[in-house]
Short mmCIF file of C-alpha atoms in Angstrom, two decimals:
data_model
loop_
_atom_site.label_atom_id
_atom_site.label_comp_id
_atom_site.label_asym_id
_atom_site.label_seq_id
_atom_site.Cartn_x
_atom_site.Cartn_y
_atom_site.Cartn_z
CA UNK A 1 -1.80 16.34 56.89
CA UNK A 2 -1.19 12.85 55.56
CA UNK A 3 -4.44 12.83 53.59
CA UNK A 4 -3.60 16.22 52.04
CA UNK A 5 -0.16 15.11 50.86
CA UNK A 6 -1.65 11.91 49.46
CA UNK A 7 -4.08 13.97 47.39
CA UNK A 8 -1.47 16.43 46.13
CA UNK A 9 0.27 14.20 43.59
CA UNK A 10 -2.88 12.91 41.83
CA UNK A 11 -4.34 16.43 41.59
CA UNK A 12 -1.06 17.80 40.19
CA UNK A 13 -0.90 14.90 37.78
CA UNK A 14 -4.44 15.48 36.55
CA UNK A 15 -3.76 19.19 36.14
CA UNK A 16 -0.62 18.47 34.11
CA UNK A 17 -2.50 16.10 31.80
CA UNK A 18 -5.30 18.65 31.41
CA UNK A 19 -2.81 21.41 30.51
CA UNK A 20 -1.05 19.18 28.01
CA UNK A 21 -4.31 18.08 26.37
CA UNK A 22 -5.50 21.69 26.07
CA UNK A 23 -2.18 22.65 24.50
CA UNK A 24 -2.47 19.71 22.09
CA UNK A 25 -6.00 20.74 21.08
CA UNK A 26 -4.86 24.34 20.49
CA UNK A 27 -1.83 23.22 18.49
CA UNK A 28 -3.92 20.86 16.35
CA UNK A 29 -6.56 23.52 15.68
CA UNK A 30 -3.97 26.13 14.69
CA UNK A 31 -2.19 23.73 12.35
CA UNK A 32 -5.46 22.50 10.85
CA UNK A 33 -6.52 25.98 9.70
CA UNK A 34 -3.16 26.87 8.12
CA UNK A 35 -4.33 26.19 4.52
CA UNK A 36 -7.13 28.71 5.08
CA UNK A 37 -4.79 31.50 6.18
CA UNK A 38 -2.74 31.88 3.01
CA UNK A 39 0.52 30.90 4.74
CA UNK A 40 3.03 29.27 2.40
CA UNK A 41 2.22 25.54 2.84
CA UNK A 42 5.72 24.29 1.97
CA UNK A 43 7.16 26.24 4.90
CA UNK A 44 4.67 24.76 7.38
CA UNK A 45 5.06 21.21 6.03
CA UNK A 46 8.82 21.49 6.31
CA UNK A 47 8.37 22.85 9.83
CA UNK A 48 6.17 19.89 10.78
CA UNK A 49 8.77 17.39 9.57
CA UNK A 50 11.53 19.07 11.54
CA UNK A 51 9.25 19.49 14.55
CA UNK A 52 8.72 15.72 14.65
CA UNK A 53 12.46 15.22 14.23
CA UNK A 54 13.20 17.59 17.13
CA UNK A 55 10.57 15.86 19.30
CA UNK A 56 12.23 12.51 18.60
CA UNK A 57 15.61 13.96 19.56
CA UNK A 58 14.10 15.51 22.69
CA UNK A 59 12.81 12.10 23.75
CA UNK A 60 16.40 10.90 23.85
CA UNK A 61 18.15 13.87 25.47
CA UNK A 62 15.33 15.56 27.37
CA UNK A 63 14.00 12.43 29.04
CA UNK A 64 16.83 9.92 28.69
CA UNK A 65 19.74 12.28 29.23
CA UNK A 66 21.54 11.04 26.10
CA UNK A 67 23.05 13.72 23.86
CA UNK A 68 23.33 12.55 20.26
CA UNK A 69 25.29 14.54 17.70
CA UNK A 70 24.34 12.15 14.91
CA UNK A 71 20.56 12.21 14.60
CA UNK A 72 20.86 13.50 11.04
CA UNK A 73 21.90 10.01 9.95
CA UNK A 74 18.41 8.69 10.71
CA UNK A 75 16.74 11.57 8.87
CA UNK A 76 18.99 11.12 5.84
CA UNK A 77 18.93 7.32 5.78
CA UNK A 78 15.13 7.22 5.84
CA UNK A 79 15.02 9.90 3.16
CA UNK A 80 17.36 8.01 0.84
CA UNK A 81 15.60 4.69 1.43
CA UNK A 82 12.14 6.15 0.78
CA UNK A 83 13.31 8.17 -2.23
CA UNK A 84 15.01 5.17 -3.85
CA UNK A 85 12.02 2.92 -3.22
CA UNK A 86 9.58 5.46 -4.63
CA UNK A 87 11.56 6.47 -7.71
CA UNK A 88 13.43 3.29 -8.69
CA UNK A 89 11.24 0.52 -7.34
CA UNK A 90 7.99 2.39 -7.97
CA UNK A 91 6.40 1.43 -4.65
CA UNK A 92 3.30 3.15 -3.25
CA UNK A 93 3.76 6.16 -0.90
CA UNK A 94 2.69 4.24 2.23
CA UNK A 95 5.16 1.45 1.45
CA UNK A 96 7.87 4.02 0.75
CA UNK A 97 7.30 5.57 4.18
CA UNK A 98 7.45 2.14 5.83
CA UNK A 99 10.70 1.27 4.03
CA UNK A 100 12.35 4.53 5.08
CA UNK A 101 11.17 4.23 8.68
CA UNK A 102 12.29 0.59 8.86
CA UNK A 103 15.73 1.54 7.49
CA UNK A 104 16.12 4.19 10.20
CA UNK A 105 14.96 1.72 12.87
CA UNK A 106 17.48 -0.89 11.69
CA UNK A 107 20.23 1.74 11.71
CA UNK A 108 19.13 2.71 15.21
CA UNK A 109 19.57 -0.88 16.40
CA UNK A 110 23.04 -1.20 14.86
CA UNK A 111 24.41 2.16 15.98
CA UNK A 112 22.64 1.93 19.33
CA UNK A 113 24.38 -1.32 20.21
CA UNK A 114 27.70 0.41 19.54
CA UNK A 115 27.04 3.83 21.11
CA UNK A 116 24.96 2.92 24.16
CA UNK A 117 27.96 1.27 25.84
CA UNK A 118 29.38 4.74 26.54
CA UNK A 119 28.04 7.72 28.47
CA UNK A 120 28.24 11.50 28.39
CA UNK A 121 30.54 13.12 25.88
CA UNK A 122 31.82 9.72 24.73
CA UNK A 123 28.31 8.73 23.65
CA UNK A 124 27.91 12.05 21.81
CA UNK A 125 31.24 11.67 20.02
CA UNK A 126 30.48 8.10 18.94
CA UNK A 127 27.15 9.15 17.43
CA UNK A 128 28.88 12.03 15.62
CA UNK A 129 31.55 9.68 14.27
CA UNK A 130 28.96 7.16 13.07
CA UNK A 131 26.96 9.93 11.41
CA UNK A 132 30.00 11.26 9.56
CA UNK A 133 30.92 7.73 8.52
CA UNK A 134 27.50 7.32 6.93
CA UNK A 135 27.82 10.73 5.29
CA UNK A 136 30.94 9.62 3.41
CA UNK A 137 29.34 6.27 2.57
CA UNK A 138 26.33 8.02 1.04
CA UNK A 139 28.65 10.41 -0.77
CA UNK A 140 30.29 7.48 -2.60
CA UNK A 141 27.38 5.05 -2.91
CA UNK A 142 25.94 5.02 -6.47
CA UNK A 143 22.26 4.80 -5.52
CA UNK A 144 22.40 8.17 -3.69
CA UNK A 145 23.84 9.93 -6.77
CA UNK A 146 26.47 11.63 -4.62
CA UNK A 147 26.23 15.41 -4.35
CA UNK A 148 23.31 15.52 -6.81
CA UNK A 149 21.07 13.47 -4.55
CA UNK A 150 17.88 11.76 -5.65
CA UNK A 151 15.72 14.29 -7.47
CA UNK A 152 12.22 14.33 -8.91
CA UNK A 153 10.66 11.88 -6.46
CA UNK A 154 7.06 11.05 -7.43
CA UNK A 155 4.46 11.85 -4.78
CA UNK A 156 1.86 9.37 -6.03
CA UNK A 157 -1.41 8.39 -4.40
CA UNK A 158 -1.48 7.36 -0.75
CA UNK A 159 -3.51 4.15 -0.28
CA UNK A 160 -4.34 4.37 -3.96
CA UNK A 161 -6.79 7.28 -3.77
CA UNK A 162 -5.24 10.19 -1.81
CA UNK A 163 -3.50 12.41 -4.36
CA UNK A 164 -0.34 13.76 -2.76
CA UNK A 165 0.25 15.97 -5.79
CA UNK A 166 -2.32 18.41 -4.41
CA UNK A 167 -0.63 20.80 -1.92
CA UNK A 168 -3.59 20.95 0.48
CA UNK A 169 -4.00 17.17 0.52
CA UNK A 170 -0.28 16.68 1.06
CA UNK A 171 -0.35 19.21 3.90
CA UNK A 172 -3.02 17.33 5.82
CA UNK A 173 -1.24 14.00 5.26
CA UNK A 174 1.96 15.50 6.69
CA UNK A 175 -0.04 17.00 9.57
CA UNK A 176 -1.63 13.63 10.41
CA UNK A 177 1.80 11.99 10.27
CA UNK A 178 3.23 14.61 12.61
CA UNK A 179 0.36 14.26 15.08
CA UNK A 180 0.67 10.47 15.11
CA UNK A 181 4.39 10.67 15.79
CA UNK A 182 3.85 13.34 18.43
CA UNK A 183 1.27 11.20 20.23
CA UNK A 184 3.60 8.19 20.20
CA UNK A 185 6.27 10.32 21.88
CA UNK A 186 3.76 11.74 24.36
CA UNK A 187 2.56 8.25 25.28
CA UNK A 188 6.12 7.01 25.71
CA UNK A 189 6.97 9.91 28.00
CA UNK A 190 3.87 9.41 30.16
CA UNK A 191 4.25 5.66 30.55
CA UNK A 192 6.16 3.49 33.06
CA UNK A 193 8.89 3.29 30.41
CA UNK A 194 9.10 7.08 30.37
CA UNK A 195 9.26 7.26 34.15
CA UNK A 196 12.21 4.86 34.17
CA UNK A 197 13.93 7.00 31.53
CA UNK A 198 13.51 10.07 33.73
CA UNK A 199 14.91 8.14 36.69
CA UNK A 200 17.94 7.13 34.63
CA UNK A 201 18.43 10.74 33.55
CA UNK A 202 18.33 12.01 37.13
CA UNK A 203 20.36 9.27 38.84
CA UNK A 204 21.44 6.24 36.83
CA UNK A 205 23.34 4.50 39.69
CA UNK A 206 20.20 4.71 41.83
CA UNK A 207 18.10 3.26 39.01
CA UNK A 208 20.58 0.39 38.68
CA UNK A 209 20.42 -0.22 42.43
CA UNK A 210 16.63 -0.54 42.11
CA UNK A 211 17.09 -3.39 39.66
CA UNK A 212 16.52 -1.65 36.33
CA UNK A 213 18.64 -2.66 33.36
CA UNK A 214 19.45 0.89 32.37
CA UNK A 215 21.34 0.02 29.18
CA UNK A 216 18.28 -1.87 27.98
CA UNK A 217 15.99 1.13 28.56
CA UNK A 218 18.44 3.56 26.97
CA UNK A 219 18.78 1.33 23.91
CA UNK A 220 15.00 1.14 23.52
CA UNK A 221 14.75 4.93 23.81
CA UNK A 222 17.52 5.33 21.25
CA UNK A 223 15.80 2.98 18.78
CA UNK A 224 12.41 4.64 19.27
CA UNK A 225 13.97 8.07 18.75
CA UNK A 226 15.77 6.84 15.61
CA UNK A 227 12.56 5.30 14.23
CA UNK A 228 10.55 8.48 14.69
CA UNK A 229 13.38 10.58 13.24
CA UNK A 230 13.30 8.24 10.24
CA UNK A 231 9.54 8.65 9.98
CA UNK A 232 10.08 12.42 9.80
CA UNK A 233 12.71 11.89 7.10
CA UNK A 234 10.32 9.77 5.04
CA UNK A 235 7.59 12.41 5.27
CA UNK A 236 10.07 15.12 4.29
CA UNK A 237 10.77 13.31 1.00
CA UNK A 238 7.22 14.01 -0.17
CA UNK A 239 7.52 17.68 0.77
CA UNK A 240 10.90 18.45 -0.82
CA UNK A 241 10.69 15.72 -3.51
CA UNK A 242 14.40 15.05 -3.13
CA UNK A 243 16.89 13.37 -0.84
CA UNK A 244 20.32 14.96 -0.50
CA UNK A 245 23.51 14.89 1.53
CA UNK A 246 22.36 17.97 3.43
CA UNK A 247 20.08 15.79 5.53
CA UNK A 248 23.00 13.57 6.58
CA UNK A 249 25.59 16.25 7.26
CA UNK A 250 26.71 17.03 10.81
CA UNK A 251 25.35 20.57 10.51
CA UNK A 252 21.84 19.10 10.34
CA UNK A 253 22.46 17.35 13.66
CA UNK A 254 23.54 20.71 15.05
CA UNK A 255 20.32 22.32 13.86
CA UNK A 256 18.31 19.59 15.58
CA UNK A 257 20.09 20.34 18.86
CA UNK A 258 19.49 24.06 18.31
CA UNK A 259 15.75 23.55 17.70
CA UNK A 260 15.38 21.57 20.90
CA UNK A 261 17.34 24.00 23.08
CA UNK A 262 15.62 27.11 21.72
CA UNK A 263 12.16 25.59 22.24
CA UNK A 264 12.84 24.02 25.61
CA UNK A 265 14.80 20.91 26.50
CA UNK A 266 12.70 18.32 28.32
CA UNK A 267 9.40 19.98 27.45
CA UNK A 268 6.73 18.37 25.29
CA UNK A 269 5.93 21.30 23.01
CA UNK A 270 9.29 23.08 23.13
CA UNK A 271 10.87 21.21 20.18
CA UNK A 272 7.82 22.03 18.02
CA UNK A 273 8.17 25.76 18.68
CA UNK A 274 11.95 25.61 18.34
CA UNK A 275 11.71 23.86 14.98
CA UNK A 276 9.36 26.48 13.57
CA UNK A 277 11.54 29.31 14.91
CA UNK A 278 14.67 27.92 13.21
CA UNK A 279 12.89 27.05 9.96
CA UNK A 280 11.28 30.51 9.90
CA UNK A 281 14.68 32.16 10.30
CA UNK A 282 16.11 30.12 7.44
CA UNK A 283 13.09 30.91 5.28
CA UNK A 284 12.76 34.63 5.88
CA UNK A 285 16.44 35.48 6.39
CA UNK A 286 17.62 33.64 3.29
CA UNK A 287 18.42 36.98 1.65
CA UNK A 288 21.31 37.47 4.09
CA UNK A 289 23.18 34.49 2.60
CA UNK A 290 25.90 33.09 4.85
CA UNK A 291 24.98 35.62 7.54
CA UNK A 292 21.97 33.46 8.40
CA UNK A 293 24.27 31.17 10.37
CA UNK A 294 25.73 34.13 12.27
CA UNK A 295 22.25 35.47 13.03
CA UNK A 296 21.16 32.03 14.25
CA UNK A 297 24.20 31.91 16.51
CA UNK A 298 23.42 35.32 18.00
CA UNK A 299 19.79 34.36 18.62
CA UNK A 300 20.91 31.10 20.21
CA UNK A 301 23.28 32.94 22.56
CA UNK A 302 20.50 35.38 23.51
CA UNK A 303 18.10 32.50 24.18
CA UNK A 304 20.67 30.71 26.34
CA UNK A 305 21.35 33.86 28.37
CA UNK A 306 17.76 35.06 28.74
CA UNK A 307 15.64 31.91 28.28
CA UNK A 308 17.68 29.21 29.97
CA UNK A 309 14.76 26.81 29.92
CA UNK A 310 13.93 27.61 26.30
CA UNK A 311 10.91 29.54 25.05
CA UNK A 312 8.26 27.02 26.13
CA UNK A 313 10.22 26.08 29.23
CA UNK A 314 10.19 29.68 30.47
CA UNK A 315 6.48 30.08 29.68
CA UNK A 316 5.62 26.85 31.50
CA UNK A 317 7.76 27.89 34.48
CA UNK A 318 6.23 31.37 34.66
CA UNK A 319 2.63 30.16 34.56
CA UNK A 320 3.46 26.99 36.51
CA UNK A 321 1.95 24.79 33.81
CA UNK A 322 3.03 21.52 32.23
CA UNK A 323 3.90 22.05 28.59
#
């Protein structure tokens, strides 16, 4: 009996990794053939940016147990930083992405040091307050151009020879960026660091009693999540060719939470599905005007009542697979 129980965990672990790798291969293959299907590329590129953003948020709440209501500030800050660098300073696309991502990372350090001292609803409210503070700062700061935003951002040539002005080329660049960010998150989750995060989520006092500096781990998770959210914001600049206050507003943070919950909180692929579901609703229900928000609310209520684990969470639970 002892030998059987000793074998159970490794076998289950190998099966989980196999399931996740198969799912990754299927997801990559489906996304790679999108330009050949005639699907509107702007919609999919926008979905990829928000999918990475939702995955970054899920790393924080799904595995660290930290609910942030201010993740839009990282998306918007990176967008403004990249847009300003590209249009005003005339930097190359790769440098623009680095500047935007670095700005989000720096903001993550500053706000993390303030917010991480609190837990639960207090942490969520602090992140919301900081996000709204930045919203009003960006509204008044000259370089953001207020409500007009930064328009007409040049796409340029990545590494000097990849023309981002071509929709298909831009799509594959965004896809590669998404996959890289996704793999970083996957590696973080399936590392000793990720295991400590899960322990903190389940029982923080017990983790502290084992000698872990939980605030240190939570701060690192917060910064990593902010950095990847900023990376998504920098990529989004090349898709939309603008940076606006919409990306910093509290409603954007709400949409990020909605994407994660609809797809499946604490699942690897849930935020990706949730992001595409929400973006698809906004895209194809745009004709309903303000009723889109009401429809989203109804769908969210239905998902909460019928799919408590989210779409992917319920599928994974039903088939007893790791997704």
